Short mmCIF file of C-alpha atoms and ligand atoms in Angstrom, two decimals:
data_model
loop_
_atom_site.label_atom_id
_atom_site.label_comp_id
_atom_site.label_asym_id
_atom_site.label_seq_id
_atom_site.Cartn_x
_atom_site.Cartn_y
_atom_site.Cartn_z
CA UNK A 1 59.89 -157.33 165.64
CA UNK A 2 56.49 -155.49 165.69
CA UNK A 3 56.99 -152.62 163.76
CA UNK A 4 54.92 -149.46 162.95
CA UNK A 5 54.55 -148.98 159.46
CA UNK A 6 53.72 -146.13 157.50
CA UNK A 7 52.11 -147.22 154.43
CA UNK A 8 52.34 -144.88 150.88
CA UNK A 9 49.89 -145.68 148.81
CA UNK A 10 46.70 -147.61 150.03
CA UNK A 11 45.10 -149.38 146.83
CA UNK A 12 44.53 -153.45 146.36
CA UNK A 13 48.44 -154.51 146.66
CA UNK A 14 48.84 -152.43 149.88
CA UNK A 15 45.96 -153.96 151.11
CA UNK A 16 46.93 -157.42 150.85
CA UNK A 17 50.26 -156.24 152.49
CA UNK A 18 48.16 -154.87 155.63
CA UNK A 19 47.07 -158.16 155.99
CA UNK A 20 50.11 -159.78 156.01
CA UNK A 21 52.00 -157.24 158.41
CA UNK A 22 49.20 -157.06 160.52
CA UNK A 23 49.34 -160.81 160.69
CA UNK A 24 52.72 -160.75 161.84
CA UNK A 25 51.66 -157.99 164.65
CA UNK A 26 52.99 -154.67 163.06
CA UNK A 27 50.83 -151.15 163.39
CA UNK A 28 50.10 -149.81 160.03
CA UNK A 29 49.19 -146.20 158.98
CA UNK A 30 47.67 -146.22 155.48
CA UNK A 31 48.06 -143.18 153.27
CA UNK A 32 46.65 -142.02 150.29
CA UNK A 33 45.69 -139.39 148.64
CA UNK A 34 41.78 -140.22 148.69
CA UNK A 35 39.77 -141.51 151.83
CA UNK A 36 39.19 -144.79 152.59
CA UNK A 37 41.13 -146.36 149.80
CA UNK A 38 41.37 -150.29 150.35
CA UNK A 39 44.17 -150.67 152.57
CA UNK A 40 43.18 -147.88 154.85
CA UNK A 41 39.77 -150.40 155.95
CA UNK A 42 42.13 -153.17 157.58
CA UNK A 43 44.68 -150.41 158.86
CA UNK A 44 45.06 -149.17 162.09
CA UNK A 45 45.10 -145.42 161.34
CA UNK A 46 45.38 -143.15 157.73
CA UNK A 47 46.18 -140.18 156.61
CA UNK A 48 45.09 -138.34 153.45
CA UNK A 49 47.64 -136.34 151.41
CA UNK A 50 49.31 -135.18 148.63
CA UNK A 51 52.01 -137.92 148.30
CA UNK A 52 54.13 -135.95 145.57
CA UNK A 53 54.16 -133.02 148.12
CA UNK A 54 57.23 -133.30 150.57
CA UNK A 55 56.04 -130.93 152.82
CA UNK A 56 52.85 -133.17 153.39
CA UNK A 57 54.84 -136.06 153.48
CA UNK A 58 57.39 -134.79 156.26
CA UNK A 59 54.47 -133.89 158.05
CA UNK A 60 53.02 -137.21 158.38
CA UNK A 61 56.13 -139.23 158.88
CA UNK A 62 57.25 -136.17 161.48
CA UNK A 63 53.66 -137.04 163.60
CA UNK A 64 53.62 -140.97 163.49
CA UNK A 65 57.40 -141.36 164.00
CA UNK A 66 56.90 -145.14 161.65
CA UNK A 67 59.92 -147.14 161.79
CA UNK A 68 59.47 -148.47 158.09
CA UNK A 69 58.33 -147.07 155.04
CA UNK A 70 56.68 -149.07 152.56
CA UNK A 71 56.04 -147.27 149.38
CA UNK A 72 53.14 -148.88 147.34
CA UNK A 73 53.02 -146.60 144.06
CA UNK A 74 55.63 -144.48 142.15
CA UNK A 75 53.88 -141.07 142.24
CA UNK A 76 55.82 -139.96 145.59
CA UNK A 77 58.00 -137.12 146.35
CA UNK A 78 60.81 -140.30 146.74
CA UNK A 79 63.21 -137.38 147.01
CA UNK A 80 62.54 -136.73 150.72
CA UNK A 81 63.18 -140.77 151.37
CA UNK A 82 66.70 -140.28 151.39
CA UNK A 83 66.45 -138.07 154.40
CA UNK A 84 63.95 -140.57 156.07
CA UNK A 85 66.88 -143.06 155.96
CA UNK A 86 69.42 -140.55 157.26
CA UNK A 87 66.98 -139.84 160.19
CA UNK A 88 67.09 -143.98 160.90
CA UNK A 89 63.97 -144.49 159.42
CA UNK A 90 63.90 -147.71 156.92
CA UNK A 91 62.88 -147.92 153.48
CA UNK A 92 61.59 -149.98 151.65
CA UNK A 93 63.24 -151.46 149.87
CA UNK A 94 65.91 -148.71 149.96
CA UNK A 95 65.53 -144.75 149.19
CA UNK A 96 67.87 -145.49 146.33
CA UNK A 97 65.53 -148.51 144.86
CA UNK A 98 62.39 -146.37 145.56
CA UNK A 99 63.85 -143.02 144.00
CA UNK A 100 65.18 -144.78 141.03
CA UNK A 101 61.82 -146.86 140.24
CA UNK A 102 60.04 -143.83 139.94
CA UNK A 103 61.43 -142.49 137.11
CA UNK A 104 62.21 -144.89 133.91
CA UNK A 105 65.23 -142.96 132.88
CA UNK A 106 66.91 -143.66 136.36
CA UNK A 107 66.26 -146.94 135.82
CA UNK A 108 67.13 -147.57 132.43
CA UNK A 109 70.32 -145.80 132.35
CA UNK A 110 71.07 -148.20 135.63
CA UNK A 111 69.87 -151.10 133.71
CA UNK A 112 71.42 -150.93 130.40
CA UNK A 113 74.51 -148.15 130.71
CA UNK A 114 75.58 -148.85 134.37
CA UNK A 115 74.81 -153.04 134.56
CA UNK A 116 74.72 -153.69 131.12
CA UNK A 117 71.93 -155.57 130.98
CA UNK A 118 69.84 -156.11 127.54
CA UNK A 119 66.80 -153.69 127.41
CA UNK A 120 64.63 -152.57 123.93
CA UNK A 121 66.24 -149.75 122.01
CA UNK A 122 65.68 -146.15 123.41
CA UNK A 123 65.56 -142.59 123.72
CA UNK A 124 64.06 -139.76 125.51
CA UNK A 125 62.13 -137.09 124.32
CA UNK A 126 61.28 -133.36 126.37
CA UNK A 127 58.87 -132.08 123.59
CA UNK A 128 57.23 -132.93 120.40
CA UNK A 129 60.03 -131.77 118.02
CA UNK A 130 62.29 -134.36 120.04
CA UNK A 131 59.96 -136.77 120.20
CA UNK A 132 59.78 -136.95 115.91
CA UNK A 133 63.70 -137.32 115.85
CA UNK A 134 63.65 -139.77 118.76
CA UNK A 135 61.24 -141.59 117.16
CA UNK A 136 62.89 -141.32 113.62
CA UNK A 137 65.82 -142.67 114.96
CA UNK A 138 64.51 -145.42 117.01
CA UNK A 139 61.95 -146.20 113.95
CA UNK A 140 58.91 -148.05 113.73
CA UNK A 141 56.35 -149.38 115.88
CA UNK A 142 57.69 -147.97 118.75
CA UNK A 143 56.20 -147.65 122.34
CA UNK A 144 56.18 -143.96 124.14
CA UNK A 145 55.92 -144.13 127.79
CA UNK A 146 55.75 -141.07 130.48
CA UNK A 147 59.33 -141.18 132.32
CA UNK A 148 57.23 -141.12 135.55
CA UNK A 149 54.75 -143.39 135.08
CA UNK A 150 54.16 -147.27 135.28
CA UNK A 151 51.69 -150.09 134.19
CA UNK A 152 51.02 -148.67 130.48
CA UNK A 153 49.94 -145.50 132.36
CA UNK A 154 50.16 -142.83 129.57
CA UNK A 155 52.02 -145.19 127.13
CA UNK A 156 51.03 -145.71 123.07
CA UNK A 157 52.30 -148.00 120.94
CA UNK A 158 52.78 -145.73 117.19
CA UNK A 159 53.10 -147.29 114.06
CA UNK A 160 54.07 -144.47 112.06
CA UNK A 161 54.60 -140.40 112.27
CA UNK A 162 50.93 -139.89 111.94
CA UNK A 163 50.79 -141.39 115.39
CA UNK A 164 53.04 -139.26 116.92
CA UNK A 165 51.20 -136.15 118.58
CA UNK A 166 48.55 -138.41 119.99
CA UNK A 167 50.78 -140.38 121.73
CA UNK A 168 52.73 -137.18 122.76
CA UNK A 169 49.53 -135.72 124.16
CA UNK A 170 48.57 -139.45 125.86
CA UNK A 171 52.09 -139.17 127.39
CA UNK A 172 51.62 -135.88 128.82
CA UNK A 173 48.36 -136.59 130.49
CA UNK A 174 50.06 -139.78 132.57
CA UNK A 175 50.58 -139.36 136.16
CA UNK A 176 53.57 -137.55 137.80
CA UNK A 177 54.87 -134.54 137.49
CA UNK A 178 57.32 -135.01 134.28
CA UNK A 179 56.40 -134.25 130.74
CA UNK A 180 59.45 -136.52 129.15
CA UNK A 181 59.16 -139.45 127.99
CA UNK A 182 60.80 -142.29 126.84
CA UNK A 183 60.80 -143.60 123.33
CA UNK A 184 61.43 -147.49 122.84
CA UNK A 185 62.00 -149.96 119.69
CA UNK A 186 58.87 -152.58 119.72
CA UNK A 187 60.51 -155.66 121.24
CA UNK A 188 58.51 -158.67 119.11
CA UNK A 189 58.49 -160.95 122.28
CA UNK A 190 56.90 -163.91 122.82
CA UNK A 191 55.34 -163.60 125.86
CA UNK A 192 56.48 -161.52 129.02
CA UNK A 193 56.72 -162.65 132.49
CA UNK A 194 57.19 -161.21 136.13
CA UNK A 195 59.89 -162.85 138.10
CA UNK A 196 59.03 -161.57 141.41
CA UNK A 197 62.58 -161.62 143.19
CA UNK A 198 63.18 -161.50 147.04
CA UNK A 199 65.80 -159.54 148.45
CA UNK A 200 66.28 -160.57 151.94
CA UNK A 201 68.56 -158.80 154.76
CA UNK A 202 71.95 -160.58 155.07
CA UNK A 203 70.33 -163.71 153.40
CA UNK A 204 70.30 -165.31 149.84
CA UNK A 205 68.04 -163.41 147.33
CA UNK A 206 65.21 -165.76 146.56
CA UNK A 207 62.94 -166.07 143.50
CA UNK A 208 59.44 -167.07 142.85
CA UNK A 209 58.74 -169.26 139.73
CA UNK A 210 58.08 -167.06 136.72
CA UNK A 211 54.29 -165.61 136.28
CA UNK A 212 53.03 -165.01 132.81
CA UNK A 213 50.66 -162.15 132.17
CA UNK A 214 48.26 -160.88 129.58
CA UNK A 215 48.39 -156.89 129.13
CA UNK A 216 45.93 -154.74 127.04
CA UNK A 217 46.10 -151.14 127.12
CA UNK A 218 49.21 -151.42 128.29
CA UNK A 219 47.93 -152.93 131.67
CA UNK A 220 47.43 -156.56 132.87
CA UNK A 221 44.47 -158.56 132.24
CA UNK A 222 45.06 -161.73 133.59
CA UNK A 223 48.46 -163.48 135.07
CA UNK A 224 49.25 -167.15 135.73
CA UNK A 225 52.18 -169.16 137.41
CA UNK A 226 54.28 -171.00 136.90
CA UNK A 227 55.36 -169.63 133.49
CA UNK A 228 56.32 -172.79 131.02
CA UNK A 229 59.42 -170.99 129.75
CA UNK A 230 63.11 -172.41 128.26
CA UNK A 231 65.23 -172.57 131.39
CA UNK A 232 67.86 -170.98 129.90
CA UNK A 233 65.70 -168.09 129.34
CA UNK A 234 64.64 -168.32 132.95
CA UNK A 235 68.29 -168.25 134.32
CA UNK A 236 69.11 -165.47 132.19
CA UNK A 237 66.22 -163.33 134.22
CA UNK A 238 67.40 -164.27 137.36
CA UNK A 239 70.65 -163.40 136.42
CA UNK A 240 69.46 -159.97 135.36
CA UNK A 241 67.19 -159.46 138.46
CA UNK A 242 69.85 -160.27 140.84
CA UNK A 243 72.13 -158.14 139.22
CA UNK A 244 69.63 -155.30 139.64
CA UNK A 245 68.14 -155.77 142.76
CA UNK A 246 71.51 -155.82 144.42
CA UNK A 247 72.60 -152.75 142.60
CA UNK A 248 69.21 -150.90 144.49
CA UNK A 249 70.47 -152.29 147.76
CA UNK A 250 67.54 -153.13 150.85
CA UNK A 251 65.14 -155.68 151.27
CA UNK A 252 61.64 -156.68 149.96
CA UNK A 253 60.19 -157.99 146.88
CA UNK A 254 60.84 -156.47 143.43
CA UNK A 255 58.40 -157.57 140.17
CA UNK A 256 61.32 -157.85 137.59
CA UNK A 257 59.72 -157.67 134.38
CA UNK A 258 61.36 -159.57 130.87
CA UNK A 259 60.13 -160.06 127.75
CA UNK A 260 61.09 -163.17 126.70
CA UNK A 261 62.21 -163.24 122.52
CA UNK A 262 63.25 -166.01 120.48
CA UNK A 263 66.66 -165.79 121.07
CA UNK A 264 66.37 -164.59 124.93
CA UNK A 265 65.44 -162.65 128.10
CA UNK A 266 65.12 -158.55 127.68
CA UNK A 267 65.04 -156.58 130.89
CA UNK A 268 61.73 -154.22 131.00
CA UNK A 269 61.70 -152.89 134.05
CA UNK A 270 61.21 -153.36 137.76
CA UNK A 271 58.79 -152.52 140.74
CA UNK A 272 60.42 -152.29 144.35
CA UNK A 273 57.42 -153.69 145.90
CA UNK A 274 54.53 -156.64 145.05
CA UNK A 275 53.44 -156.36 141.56
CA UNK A 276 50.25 -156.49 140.13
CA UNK A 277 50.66 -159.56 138.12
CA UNK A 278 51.89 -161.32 141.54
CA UNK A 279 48.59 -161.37 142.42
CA UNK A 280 48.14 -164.39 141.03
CA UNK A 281 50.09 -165.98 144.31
CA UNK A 282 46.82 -164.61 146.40
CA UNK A 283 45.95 -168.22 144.61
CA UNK A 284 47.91 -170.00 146.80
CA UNK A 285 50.24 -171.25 144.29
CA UNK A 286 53.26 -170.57 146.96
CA UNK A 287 53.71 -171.43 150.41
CA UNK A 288 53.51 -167.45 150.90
CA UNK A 289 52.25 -165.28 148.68
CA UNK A 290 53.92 -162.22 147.64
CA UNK A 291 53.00 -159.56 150.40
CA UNK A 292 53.95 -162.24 152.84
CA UNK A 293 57.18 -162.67 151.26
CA UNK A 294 57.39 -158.73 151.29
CA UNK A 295 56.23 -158.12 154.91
CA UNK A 296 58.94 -161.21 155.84
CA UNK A 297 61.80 -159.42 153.77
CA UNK A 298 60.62 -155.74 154.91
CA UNK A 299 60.82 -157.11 158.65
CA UNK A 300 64.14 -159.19 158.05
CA UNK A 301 62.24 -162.45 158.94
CA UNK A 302 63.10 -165.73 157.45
CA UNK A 303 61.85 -167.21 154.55
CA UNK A 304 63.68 -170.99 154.43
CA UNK A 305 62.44 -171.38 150.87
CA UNK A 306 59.98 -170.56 148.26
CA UNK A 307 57.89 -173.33 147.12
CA UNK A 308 55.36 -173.93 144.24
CA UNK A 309 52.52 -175.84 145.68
CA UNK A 310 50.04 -175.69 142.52
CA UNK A 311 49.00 -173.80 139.28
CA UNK A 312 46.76 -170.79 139.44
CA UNK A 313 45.61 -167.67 137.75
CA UNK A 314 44.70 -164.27 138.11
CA UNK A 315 41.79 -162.06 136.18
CA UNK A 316 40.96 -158.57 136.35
CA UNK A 317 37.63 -157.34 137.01
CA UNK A 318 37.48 -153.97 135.88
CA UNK A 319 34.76 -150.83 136.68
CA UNK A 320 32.25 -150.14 133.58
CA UNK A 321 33.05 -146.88 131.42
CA UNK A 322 30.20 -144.88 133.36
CA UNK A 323 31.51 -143.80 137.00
CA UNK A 324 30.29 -145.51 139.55
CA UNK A 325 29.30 -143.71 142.93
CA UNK A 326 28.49 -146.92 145.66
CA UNK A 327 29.75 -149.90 143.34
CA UNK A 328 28.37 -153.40 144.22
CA UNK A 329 29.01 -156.22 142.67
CA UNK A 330 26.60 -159.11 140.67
CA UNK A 331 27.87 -162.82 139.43
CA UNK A 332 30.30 -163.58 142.56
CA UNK A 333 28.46 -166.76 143.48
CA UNK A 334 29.27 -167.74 140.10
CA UNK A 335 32.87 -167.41 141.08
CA UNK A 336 32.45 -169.16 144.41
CA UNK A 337 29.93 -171.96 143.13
CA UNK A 338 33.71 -173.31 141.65
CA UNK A 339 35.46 -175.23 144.49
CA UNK A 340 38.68 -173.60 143.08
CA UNK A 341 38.57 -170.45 142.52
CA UNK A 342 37.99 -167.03 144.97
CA UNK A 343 37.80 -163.29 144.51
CA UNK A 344 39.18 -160.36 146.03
CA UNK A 345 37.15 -157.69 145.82
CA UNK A 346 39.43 -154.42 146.63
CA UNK A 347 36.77 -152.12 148.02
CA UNK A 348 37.42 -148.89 146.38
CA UNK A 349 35.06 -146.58 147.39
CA UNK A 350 33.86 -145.62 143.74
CA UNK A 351 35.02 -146.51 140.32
CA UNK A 352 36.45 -144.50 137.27
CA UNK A 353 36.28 -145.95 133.50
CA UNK A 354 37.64 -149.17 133.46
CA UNK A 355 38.97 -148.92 136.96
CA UNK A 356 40.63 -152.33 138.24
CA UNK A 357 37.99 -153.38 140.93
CA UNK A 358 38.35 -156.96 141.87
CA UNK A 359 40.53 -159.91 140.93
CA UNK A 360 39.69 -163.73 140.25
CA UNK A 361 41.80 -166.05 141.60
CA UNK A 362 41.51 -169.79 139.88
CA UNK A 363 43.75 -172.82 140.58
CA UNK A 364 44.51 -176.48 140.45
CA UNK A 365 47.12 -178.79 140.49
CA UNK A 366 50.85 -178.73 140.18
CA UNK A 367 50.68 -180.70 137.37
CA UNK A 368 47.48 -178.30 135.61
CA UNK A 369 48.27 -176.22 132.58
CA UNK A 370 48.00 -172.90 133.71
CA UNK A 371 47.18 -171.32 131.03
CA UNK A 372 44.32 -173.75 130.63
CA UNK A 373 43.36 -172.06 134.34
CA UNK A 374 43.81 -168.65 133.01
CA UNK A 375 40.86 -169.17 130.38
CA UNK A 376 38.89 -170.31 133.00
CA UNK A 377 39.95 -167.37 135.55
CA UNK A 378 39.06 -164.97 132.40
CA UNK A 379 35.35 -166.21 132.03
CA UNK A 380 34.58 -166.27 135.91
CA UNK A 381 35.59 -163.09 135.91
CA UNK A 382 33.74 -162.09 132.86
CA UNK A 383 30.48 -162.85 134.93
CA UNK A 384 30.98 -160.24 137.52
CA UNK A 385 29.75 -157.11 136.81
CA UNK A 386 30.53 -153.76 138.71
CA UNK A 387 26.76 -151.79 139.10
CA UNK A 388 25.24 -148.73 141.47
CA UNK A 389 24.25 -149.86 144.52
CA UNK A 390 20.60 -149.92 144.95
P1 AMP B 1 55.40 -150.98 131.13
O1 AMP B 1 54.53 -149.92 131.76
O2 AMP B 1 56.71 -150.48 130.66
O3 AMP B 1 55.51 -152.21 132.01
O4 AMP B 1 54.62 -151.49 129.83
C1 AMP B 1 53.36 -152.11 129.93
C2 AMP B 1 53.22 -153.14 128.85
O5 AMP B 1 53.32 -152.57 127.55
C3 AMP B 1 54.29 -154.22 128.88
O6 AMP B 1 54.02 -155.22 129.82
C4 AMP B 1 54.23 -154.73 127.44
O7 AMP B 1 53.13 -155.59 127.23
C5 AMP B 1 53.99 -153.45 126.65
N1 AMP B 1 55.30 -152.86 126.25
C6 AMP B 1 55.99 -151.94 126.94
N2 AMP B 1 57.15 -151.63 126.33
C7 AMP B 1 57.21 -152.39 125.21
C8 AMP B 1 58.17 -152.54 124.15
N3 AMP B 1 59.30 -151.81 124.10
N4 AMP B 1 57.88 -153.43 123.18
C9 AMP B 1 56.75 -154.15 123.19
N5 AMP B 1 55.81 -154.05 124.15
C10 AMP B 1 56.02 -153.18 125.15
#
């Protein structure tokens, strides 16, 4: 059962998973492509590569011989992971799920051509001059995303053509190594959720109660669970997640993502791993939280059920606009003068602008609005401030 496990990608959500395998015994190697990135400080060993570089990769999982790999972000060579699997090694949650999750089109064209499942309007785009007819087809707002890419990274919503080369230019400085993107029709949703969806081994695909989030920029601000959403809506998701997730095959957790409209559910896309909106459940709204419901799928243990035990919410604390070399941290007694709420500070070694650094965790009872908890989540976290160390 004790497994070693080689890590890629070491920021906060892998370190929450290091916990939770370590917990359950396992040896973890933490890999990134900076030094002592979070989950490398509660990991047994690291390494520090190019992830998008298969040759680096092979290296590594060549020396350390892991019997799992857990990918963490998109931006690896996912290519190689098919080979991994050949070679006996497992995957998490499956080379297929991991390859396809790293580029949108892979995804999409499994989502809405292959499963049928309702997604926003699109189109792809490998220049500017394809981009304008893309976008002229698709019309106005839309949203251009980077096909490699994730959590807004790159992506501009444009109102009209005199939009259009910015966002082309945004999209091109994302992360990854692909200059297309993907041009979508502005869904006008009501709110979006995450339905983080458990994939066991040779057991019944579980699902958490919906989380809610908040995104500016095109990332999330703050999340909170459970989601007060029509339950048609909700079965709709679940019936769209399952349908997914079992096309990508393996086991872990996936963060399905909907926007929920007037007249439905609209598949967004998915993560094959904890998302960042699940960490709301490091509130203890579950009996496990979402990297120990990923460690327990990853290592084919049991989970006899997932339960909602109270409300909570999640807020972002992100880095000032000025770069910070030794960051430290002011107002987190405020945070932990409240009997119910915590923080998680990540520990990244320095910041960049408006670098996610920390995250507020707020809760109460079952019976709590949560969104009620969410306002108070946002204004603990608004009194921690990210300085130089003196
Ligand atoms: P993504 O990286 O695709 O998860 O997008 C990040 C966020 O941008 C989403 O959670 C939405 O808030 C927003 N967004 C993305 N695509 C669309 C769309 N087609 N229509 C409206 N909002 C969108």
């Amino acid at each position: 059962m004790t497994k070693k496990i080689l890590l890629l990608g070491s920021g906060e959500l892998g370190k929450e998973f290091a916990i939770a395998v370590k917990r359950l015994g396992c040896t973890l190697i933490a890999v990134d492509n900076y030094n002592n990135a979070p989950a490398m400080q509660v990991s047994d060993s690291r390494e520090t590569i190019n992830m998008l570089d298969g040759h680096q990769l092979d290296e590594i999982v060549e020396k350390h011989h892991p019997d799992i790999i857990v990918p963490e972000i998109e931006a690896i060579r996912t290519e190689r992971f098919y080979d991994y699997e050949k070679q006996g090694i497992q995957v998490v949650p499956s080379a297929k799920a991991a390859n396809f999750t790293m580029n949108r089109r892979a995804i999409r064209e499994l989502a809405a051509k292959e499963l049928g499942l309702r997604t926003a309007p699109y189109l792809y785009a490998d220049s500017f001059e394809t981009l304008k007819d893309a976008a002229a087809k698709i019309g106005f707002p839309c949203v251009i995303k980077p096909l490699m890419s994730s959590s807004g990274k790159g992506q501009s919503v444009v109102k009209d053509t005199t939009g259009l080369e910015k966002a082309w230019n945004f999209a091109k400085s994302g992360r990854g190594d692909s200059t297309e993107v993907i041009v979508e029709g502005f869904v006008k949703f009501d709110y979006e959720i995450t339905l983080l969806t458990v994939k066991q081994h040779n057991a019944p695909t579980l699902f958490c109660p919906p989380i809610t989030h908040r995104q500016q920029d095109g990332d999330y601000r703050e999340s909170w669970q459970p989601a007060k959403m029509n339950p048609e809506f909700l079965i709709q998701a679940q019936e769209m997640a399952k349908k997914i997730t079992d096309s990508l095959g393996g086991a872990g957790i996936f963060g399905v993502e909907f926007f929920i409209c007037s007249d439905g559910a609209v598949f967004s896309e998915l993560s094959p791993r904890p998302h960042d909106t699940g960490m709301v459940t490091l509130a203890n709204t579950l009996n496990l939280n979402e990297f120990e419901l990923h460690a327990r799928a990853v290592l084919h243990l049991p989970i006899p059920e997932i339960k909602l035990l109270r409300a909570g919410a999640s807020a972002v604390v992100l880095a000032p606009e000025k770069e910070i070399l030794t960051p430290d941290y002011t107002g987190v007694e405020d945070v932990l003068n409240d009997s119910t709420a915590d923080i998680r500070i990540f520990g990244k070694p320095q910041t960049h602008s408006k670098r996610r650094m920390a995250v507020v965790l707020k809760w109460g009872t079952i019976e709590d609005d949560p969104e009620t908890l969410k306002n108070q989540a946002r204004k603990l976290a608004d009194k921690i401030s990210v300085i130089e160390k003196k």
